[in-house]
Amino acid sequence: MEFRFDEALPVLQRTPAVLRALLLDLPRVWTEAREGDGSWSPFDVVGHLIHGERTNWMPRIEHLLRYGEQVAYPPFDREAMFAASAGRSLAELLDTFAGLRVDSLSRLNALGLTDADLEKRGCHPEFGLVTLGQQLSTWVVHDLGHVRQIVRVMARQYTDAVGPWRAYLSIVRSG
Amino acid sequence: MEFRFDEALPVLQRTPAVLRALLLDLPRVWTEAREGDGSWSPFDVVGHLIHGERTNWMPRIEHLLRYGEQVAYPPFDREAMFAASAGRSLAELLDTFAGLRVDSLSRLNALGLTDADLEKRGCHPEFGLVTLGQQLSTWVVHDLGHVRQIVRVMARQYTDAVGPWRAYLSIVRSG
């Protein structure tokens, strides 16, 4: 399937509500659960999404439109949220993410992009040539991937508790 | 982590709202997307959850409490939803699931179960001895697994569209 604005925007718009429905006021054994040392909790993931909203998605799209292939994107710190989220509640983080996502989509809309713009080219610091369509598609898949990560981390807390059903529940076994 | 009612019920309660936040009024290219022949679309998954609510979760819990290890659970048809969902809208299915889940949790609550009941034993038609705690844990993990499946099916529609980012987005590569 190719990227289309009218199909992708409804996914991006929904992510804050999905995270709220899943996580708001949920017991901390779930929201602070991890899969092992160095892995991220649902709380950490929401912080990562906030940081992405601030420094990754719209900033990179605007960078690509401004500089094309001439100037590579600045690098993105995938773990900046560990400092930025410290001392904040999950409810605050969910609200912050929701507000930032509304702002991002409003900035995107203000650019008045059309399908013809999707072929515009930028430069990624690691893998070189990328298109605006690839960047926008990645935003959608990145959201979905982190929803997947959150439910997987939660499910794995019951890896032993499900007993013999483990064999049928791939979420507690595979990536 | 061991099963606890006060931790598990908030997850089971949230699933209908999670599915609504994710899927209601989303373009059909997402809700009817599949990963390949014979795989399930998000629409199919919601139908499967409805069928599980009607014939699997509370019926099995009640069966276990009534018959213990003496009578195995009746088998569960994992694909009954293909007939039952035909001709219905996703909005209808989401409403049906939400109503059934409220009923299920109300029936569960009415049983007045305590932690001591979690060791009670039943008989699964395939793998024999199971406990009530394992059955209840499986209900939670099953919900989370199907949320994971839905976001994975959606993300994979953009497997090609993300271009070189594919290498960083495990959701479009792994199970």
Coordinates of C-alpha atoms in Angstrom, one line a residue:
Chain A
M1 CA 0.0 0.0 0.0
E2 CA 1.3 3.4 -0.8
F3 CA 1.2 6.4 1.5
R4 CA -1.8 8.6 1.2
F5 CA -2.5 11.6 3.4
D6 CA -6.3 10.8 3.8
E7 CA -5.4 7.3 5.0
A8 CA -2.4 8.0 7.2
L9 CA -3.6 11.1 9.1
P10 CA -6.5 9.2 10.8
V11 CA -4.0 6.8 12.3
L12 CA -1.7 9.5 13.5
Q13 CA -4.6 11.4 15.0
R14 CA -5.8 8.4 17.0
T15 CA -2.6 7.4 18.7
P16 CA -3.0 9.7 21.8
A17 CA -6.5 8.4 22.4
V18 CA -5.3 4.8 22.0
L19 CA -2.6 5.3 24.6
R20 CA -5.0 7.0 27.0
A21 CA -7.5 4.2 26.6
L22 CA -4.8 1.6 27.2
L23 CA -2.8 3.3 30.0
L24 CA -4.5 6.1 31.9
D25 CA -5.1 5.1 35.5
L26 CA -3.8 1.6 34.9
P27 CA -2.0 0.0 37.9
R28 CA 1.7 0.8 37.9
V29 CA 2.6 -2.9 37.7
W30 CA 1.7 -2.6 34.0
T31 CA 2.7 1.0 33.2
E32 CA 6.2 0.6 34.8
A33 CA 6.7 -3.0 33.7
R34 CA 9.7 -3.9 31.6
E35 CA 10.9 -7.0 29.6
G36 CA 14.3 -7.0 31.1
D37 CA 17.3 -4.7 31.9
G38 CA 17.5 -1.8 29.5
S39 CA 14.1 -2.3 27.9
W40 CA 11.4 0.3 28.0
S41 CA 8.3 0.4 30.1
P42 CA 5.0 1.8 28.7
F43 CA 5.8 5.0 30.7
D44 CA 9.2 5.2 28.9
V45 CA 7.5 4.6 25.6
V46 CA 5.1 7.6 26.1
G47 CA 8.1 9.8 26.9
H48 CA 9.9 8.6 23.8
L49 CA 6.8 9.5 21.7
I50 CA 6.8 13.0 23.3
H51 CA 10.5 13.4 22.4
G52 CA 9.9 12.2 18.9
E53 CA 7.1 14.8 18.5
R54 CA 9.3 17.6 19.7
T55 CA 12.5 16.7 17.8
N56 CA 11.9 14.1 15.2
W57 CA 8.7 14.1 13.1
M58 CA 7.7 17.6 12.1
P59 CA 11.2 19.0 12.5
R60 CA 12.5 16.4 10.0
I61 CA 9.7 17.0 7.6
E62 CA 10.4 20.7 7.7
H63 CA 14.1 20.1 7.4
L64 CA 13.6 17.9 4.3
L65 CA 11.4 20.6 2.7
R66 CA 13.9 23.3 3.5
Y67 CA 17.2 21.6 2.7
G68 CA 16.4 18.6 0.4
E69 CA 19.4 16.3 0.0
Q70 CA 21.9 19.1 0.8
V71 CA 21.9 18.9 4.6
A72 CA 21.4 15.6 6.5
Y73 CA 18.8 15.4 9.3
P74 CA 20.3 16.1 12.7
P75 CA 20.6 12.9 14.7
F76 CA 17.7 11.8 17.0
D77 CA 18.4 10.7 20.6
R78 CA 16.1 7.7 21.1
E79 CA 16.7 7.7 24.9
A80 CA 16.3 11.3 25.8
M81 CA 13.1 10.6 27.5
F82 CA 14.7 9.0 30.5
A83 CA 15.8 12.4 31.7
A84 CA 12.8 14.4 30.4
S85 CA 10.2 12.1 31.9
A86 CA 11.7 11.9 35.4
G87 CA 9.3 13.0 38.1
R88 CA 6.4 13.4 35.8
S89 CA 3.2 11.3 36.0
L90 CA 1.9 9.1 33.2
A91 CA -1.3 11.2 33.0
E92 CA 0.8 14.3 32.4
L93 CA 2.9 12.6 29.8
L94 CA -0.3 11.4 28.0
D95 CA -1.7 14.9 28.0
T96 CA 1.6 16.3 26.8
F97 CA 1.8 13.8 23.9
A98 CA -1.8 14.5 22.9
G99 CA -1.2 18.3 22.8
L100 CA 2.0 17.9 20.8
R101 CA 0.4 15.6 18.3
V102 CA -2.4 18.0 17.7
D103 CA 0.3 20.7 17.1
S104 CA 2.3 18.5 14.8
L105 CA -0.7 17.6 12.6
S106 CA -1.7 21.3 12.5
R107 CA 1.8 22.2 11.3
L108 CA 1.7 19.4 8.7
N109 CA -1.7 20.5 7.5
A110 CA -0.4 24.1 7.2
L111 CA 2.3 23.0 4.8
G112 CA -0.5 22.2 2.2
L113 CA 1.4 19.1 0.9
T114 CA 0.0 17.1 -2.0
D115 CA 0.8 13.6 -3.3
A116 CA 3.3 15.2 -5.7
D117 CA 5.4 16.3 -2.7
L118 CA 5.8 12.7 -1.5
E119 CA 8.7 12.2 -3.9
K120 CA 10.7 15.1 -2.5
R121 CA 14.1 14.0 -1.2
G122 CA 16.0 14.4 2.0
C123 CA 19.1 12.9 3.5
H124 CA 19.1 10.7 6.5
P125 CA 22.4 10.7 8.5
E126 CA 22.7 6.9 8.4
F127 CA 21.0 5.6 5.3
G128 CA 21.2 8.6 2.9
L129 CA 18.5 9.3 0.4
V130 CA 14.9 9.2 1.8
T131 CA 11.7 10.6 0.4
L132 CA 9.0 12.6 2.2
G133 CA 6.6 9.8 1.6
Q134 CA 8.9 7.3 3.3
Q135 CA 9.4 9.7 6.2
L136 CA 5.6 10.1 6.6
S137 CA 5.0 6.4 6.3
T138 CA 7.6 5.8 9.0
W139 CA 5.8 8.1 11.4
V140 CA 2.6 6.0 11.1
V141 CA 4.5 2.7 11.5
H142 CA 6.5 4.0 14.4
D143 CA 3.3 4.9 16.3
L144 CA 1.9 1.4 15.7
G145 CA 5.2 -0.2 16.6
H146 CA 5.2 1.4 20.0
V147 CA 1.6 0.5 20.7
R148 CA 2.7 -3.1 19.9
Q149 CA 5.6 -2.7 22.3
I150 CA 3.4 -1.5 25.1
V151 CA 0.9 -4.4 24.8
R152 CA 3.8 -6.9 24.5
V153 CA 5.6 -5.6 27.6
M154 CA 2.3 -5.9 29.5
A155 CA 1.4 -9.3 28.2
R156 CA 4.8 -10.7 29.1
Q157 CA 4.3 -10.0 32.8
Y158 CA 1.9 -13.0 32.6
T159 CA 4.3 -15.3 30.7
D160 CA 4.3 -17.8 33.6
A161 CA 0.8 -17.0 34.9
V162 CA -0.9 -18.3 31.7
G163 CA 0.6 -21.8 32.3
P164 CA 0.0 -24.2 29.4
W165 CA -1.7 -21.6 27.2
R166 CA 1.8 -20.1 26.7
A167 CA 2.1 -22.4 23.6
Y168 CA -0.9 -20.6 22.0
L169 CA 0.0 -17.0 22.9
S170 CA 2.7 -15.9 20.6
I171 CA 2.8 -12.4 22.3
V172 CA 4.6 -13.9 25.3
R173 CA 7.1 -15.8 23.2
S174 CA 8.1 -13.8 20.0
G175 CA 9.2 -10.2 19.4
Chain B
M1 CA 4.1 -11.6 38.0
E2 CA 1.2 -13.5 39.4
F3 CA -2.5 -13.0 38.5
R4 CA -4.3 -10.5 40.8
F5 CA -7.9 -9.5 40.2
D6 CA -7.2 -5.8 41.1
E7 CA -4.5 -5.7 38.5
A8 CA -6.1 -7.8 35.7
L9 CA -9.6 -6.3 35.7
P10 CA -8.5 -2.8 34.7
V11 CA -6.8 -4.3 31.6
L12 CA -9.9 -6.4 30.6
Q13 CA -12.1 -3.3 31.2
R14 CA -10.1 -1.1 28.9
T15 CA -9.9 -3.3 25.8
P16 CA -13.2 -2.2 24.2
A17 CA -12.1 1.5 24.5
V18 CA -8.7 0.7 23.1
L19 CA -10.3 -1.0 20.1
R20 CA -12.7 1.9 19.6
A21 CA -9.9 4.5 19.9
L22 CA -7.8 2.6 17.3
L23 CA -10.5 1.5 14.8
L24 CA -13.7 3.4 14.9
D25 CA -14.2 5.4 11.6
L26 CA -10.8 4.5 10.5
P27 CA -10.5 4.1 6.6
R28 CA -11.3 0.5 5.5
V29 CA -7.9 0.1 3.9
W30 CA -6.7 -0.4 7.5
T31 CA -9.7 -2.1 9.1
E32 CA -10.0 -4.7 6.3
A33 CA -6.3 -5.1 5.7
R34 CA -4.7 -8.6 6.0
E35 CA -1.2 -9.9 6.1
G36 CA -1.8 -12.6 3.5
D37 CA -4.3 -15.3 2.6
G38 CA -6.1 -16.8 5.5
S39 CA -4.9 -14.1 8.0
W40 CA -7.3 -11.9 9.9
S41 CA -8.2 -8.3 9.4
P42 CA -8.8 -5.9 12.3
F43 CA -12.5 -6.4 11.5
D44 CA -12.1 -10.1 11.8
V45 CA -10.3 -9.8 15.1
V46 CA -13.1 -7.8 16.7
G47 CA -15.5 -10.5 15.5
H48 CA -13.3 -13.1 17.1
L49 CA -13.2 -11.2 20.4
I50 CA -17.1 -11.1 20.3
H51 CA -17.2 -14.8 19.8
G52 CA -14.8 -15.4 22.6
E53 CA -16.9 -13.3 24.9
R54 CA -20.0 -15.3 24.0
T55 CA -18.6 -18.8 24.1
N56 CA -15.1 -18.8 25.7
W57 CA -14.1 -16.7 28.7
M58 CA -17.0 -16.5 31.2
P59 CA -18.5 -19.8 29.9
R60 CA -15.2 -21.6 30.6
I61 CA -14.8 -20.0 34.0
E62 CA -18.3 -21.0 35.0
H63 CA -17.6 -24.5 33.5
L64 CA -14.4 -24.9 35.6
L65 CA -16.2 -23.8 38.8
R66 CA -19.1 -26.2 38.1
Y67 CA -17.3 -29.3 36.9
G68 CA -13.7 -28.9 38.1
E69 CA -11.5 -31.5 36.4
Q70 CA -14.4 -33.9 35.8
V71 CA -15.7 -32.5 32.5
A72 CA -13.3 -30.9 29.9
Y73 CA -14.2 -27.5 28.4
P74 CA -16.2 -27.7 25.2
P75 CA -14.0 -26.9 22.2
F76 CA -13.8 -23.3 21.0
D77 CA -14.2 -22.4 17.3
R78 CA -11.6 -19.7 16.6
E79 CA -13.0 -18.9 13.2
A80 CA -16.7 -18.7 13.9
M81 CA -16.7 -14.9 13.4
F82 CA -16.4 -15.2 9.7
A83 CA -20.0 -16.2 9.5
A84 CA -21.2 -14.2 12.5
S85 CA -19.7 -10.9 11.4
A86 CA -20.9 -11.0 7.8
G87 CA -22.9 -8.0 6.8
R88 CA -22.3 -6.1 10.0
S89 CA -20.4 -2.8 10.3
L90 CA -17.2 -2.4 12.4
A91 CA -19.0 0.2 14.5
E92 CA -21.7 -2.4 15.4
L93 CA -19.1 -5.0 16.2
L94 CA -17.2 -2.6 18.5
D95 CA -20.5 -1.7 20.3
T96 CA -21.4 -5.4 20.6
F97 CA -18.0 -6.3 22.0
A98 CA -18.1 -3.4 24.5
G99 CA -21.6 -4.5 25.8
L100 CA -20.6 -8.2 26.1
R101 CA -17.4 -7.3 27.9
V102 CA -19.3 -5.2 30.5
D103 CA -21.7 -8.3 30.9
S104 CA -18.7 -10.7 31.3
L105 CA -17.0 -8.6 34.0
S106 CA -20.3 -8.2 35.8
R107 CA -20.8 -12.0 35.8
L108 CA -17.2 -12.4 37.0
N109 CA -17.7 -9.9 39.8
A110 CA -21.0 -11.7 40.8
L111 CA -19.0 -14.9 41.4
G112 CA -17.3 -13.2 44.3
L113 CA -14.0 -15.0 43.6
T114 CA -11.0 -14.5 45.9
D115 CA -7.3 -15.3 45.5
A116 CA -7.8 -18.7 47.1
D117 CA -10.1 -19.6 44.1
L118 CA -7.2 -19.1 41.6
E119 CA -5.9 -22.6 42.4
K120 CA -9.2 -24.3 41.4
R121 CA -8.7 -26.8 38.7
G122 CA -10.4 -27.4 35.4
C123 CA -9.7 -29.6 32.3
H124 CA -8.8 -28.2 28.9
P125 CA -9.7 -30.5 26.0
E126 CA -6.1 -30.3 24.6
F127 CA -3.7 -29.8 27.4
G128 CA -5.5 -31.2 30.4
L129 CA -5.1 -29.6 33.9
V130 CA -5.5 -25.9 34.0
T131 CA -6.2 -23.6 37.0
L132 CA -8.7 -20.7 37.2
G133 CA -5.7 -18.3 37.6
Q134 CA -4.2 -19.5 34.4
Q135 CA -7.6 -19.2 32.6
L136 CA -8.0 -15.6 33.8
S137 CA -4.4 -14.7 33.0
T138 CA -4.9 -16.1 29.5
W139 CA -8.0 -13.8 29.0
V140 CA -5.8 -10.7 29.7
V141 CA -2.9 -11.9 27.5
H142 CA -5.4 -12.9 24.7
D143 CA -6.8 -9.3 24.7
L144 CA -3.3 -7.8 24.5
G145 CA -2.3 -10.3 21.8
H146 CA -5.1 -9.3 19.6
V147 CA -4.4 -5.5 20.0
R148 CA -0.8 -6.4 18.9
Q149 CA -2.2 -8.3 15.9
I150 CA -4.3 -5.4 14.8
V151 CA -1.5 -2.8 14.9
R152 CA 0.9 -5.3 13.2
V153 CA -1.6 -5.9 10.4
M154 CA -2.0 -2.2 9.9
A155 CA 1.8 -1.4 10.1
R156 CA 2.6 -4.1 7.5
Q157 CA 0.5 -2.3 4.9
Y158 CA 3.4 0.2 4.8
T159 CA 6.2 -2.4 4.7
D160 CA 7.4 -1.0 1.3
A161 CA 6.3 2.6 1.9
V162 CA 8.8 3.1 4.7
G163 CA 11.7 2.5 2.4
P164 CA 15.1 2.2 4.2
W165 CA 13.5 2.6 7.6
R166 CA 12.3 -1.0 7.3
A167 CA 15.6 -2.0 9.0
Y168 CA 14.6 -0.1 12.1
L169 CA 10.9 -1.0 12.4
S170 CA 10.7 -4.6 13.7
I171 CA 6.9 -4.5 13.5
V172 CA 7.0 -4.8 9.7
R173 CA 9.5 -7.7 9.9
S174 CA 8.8 -10.0 12.8
G175 CA 5.8 -11.7 14.3

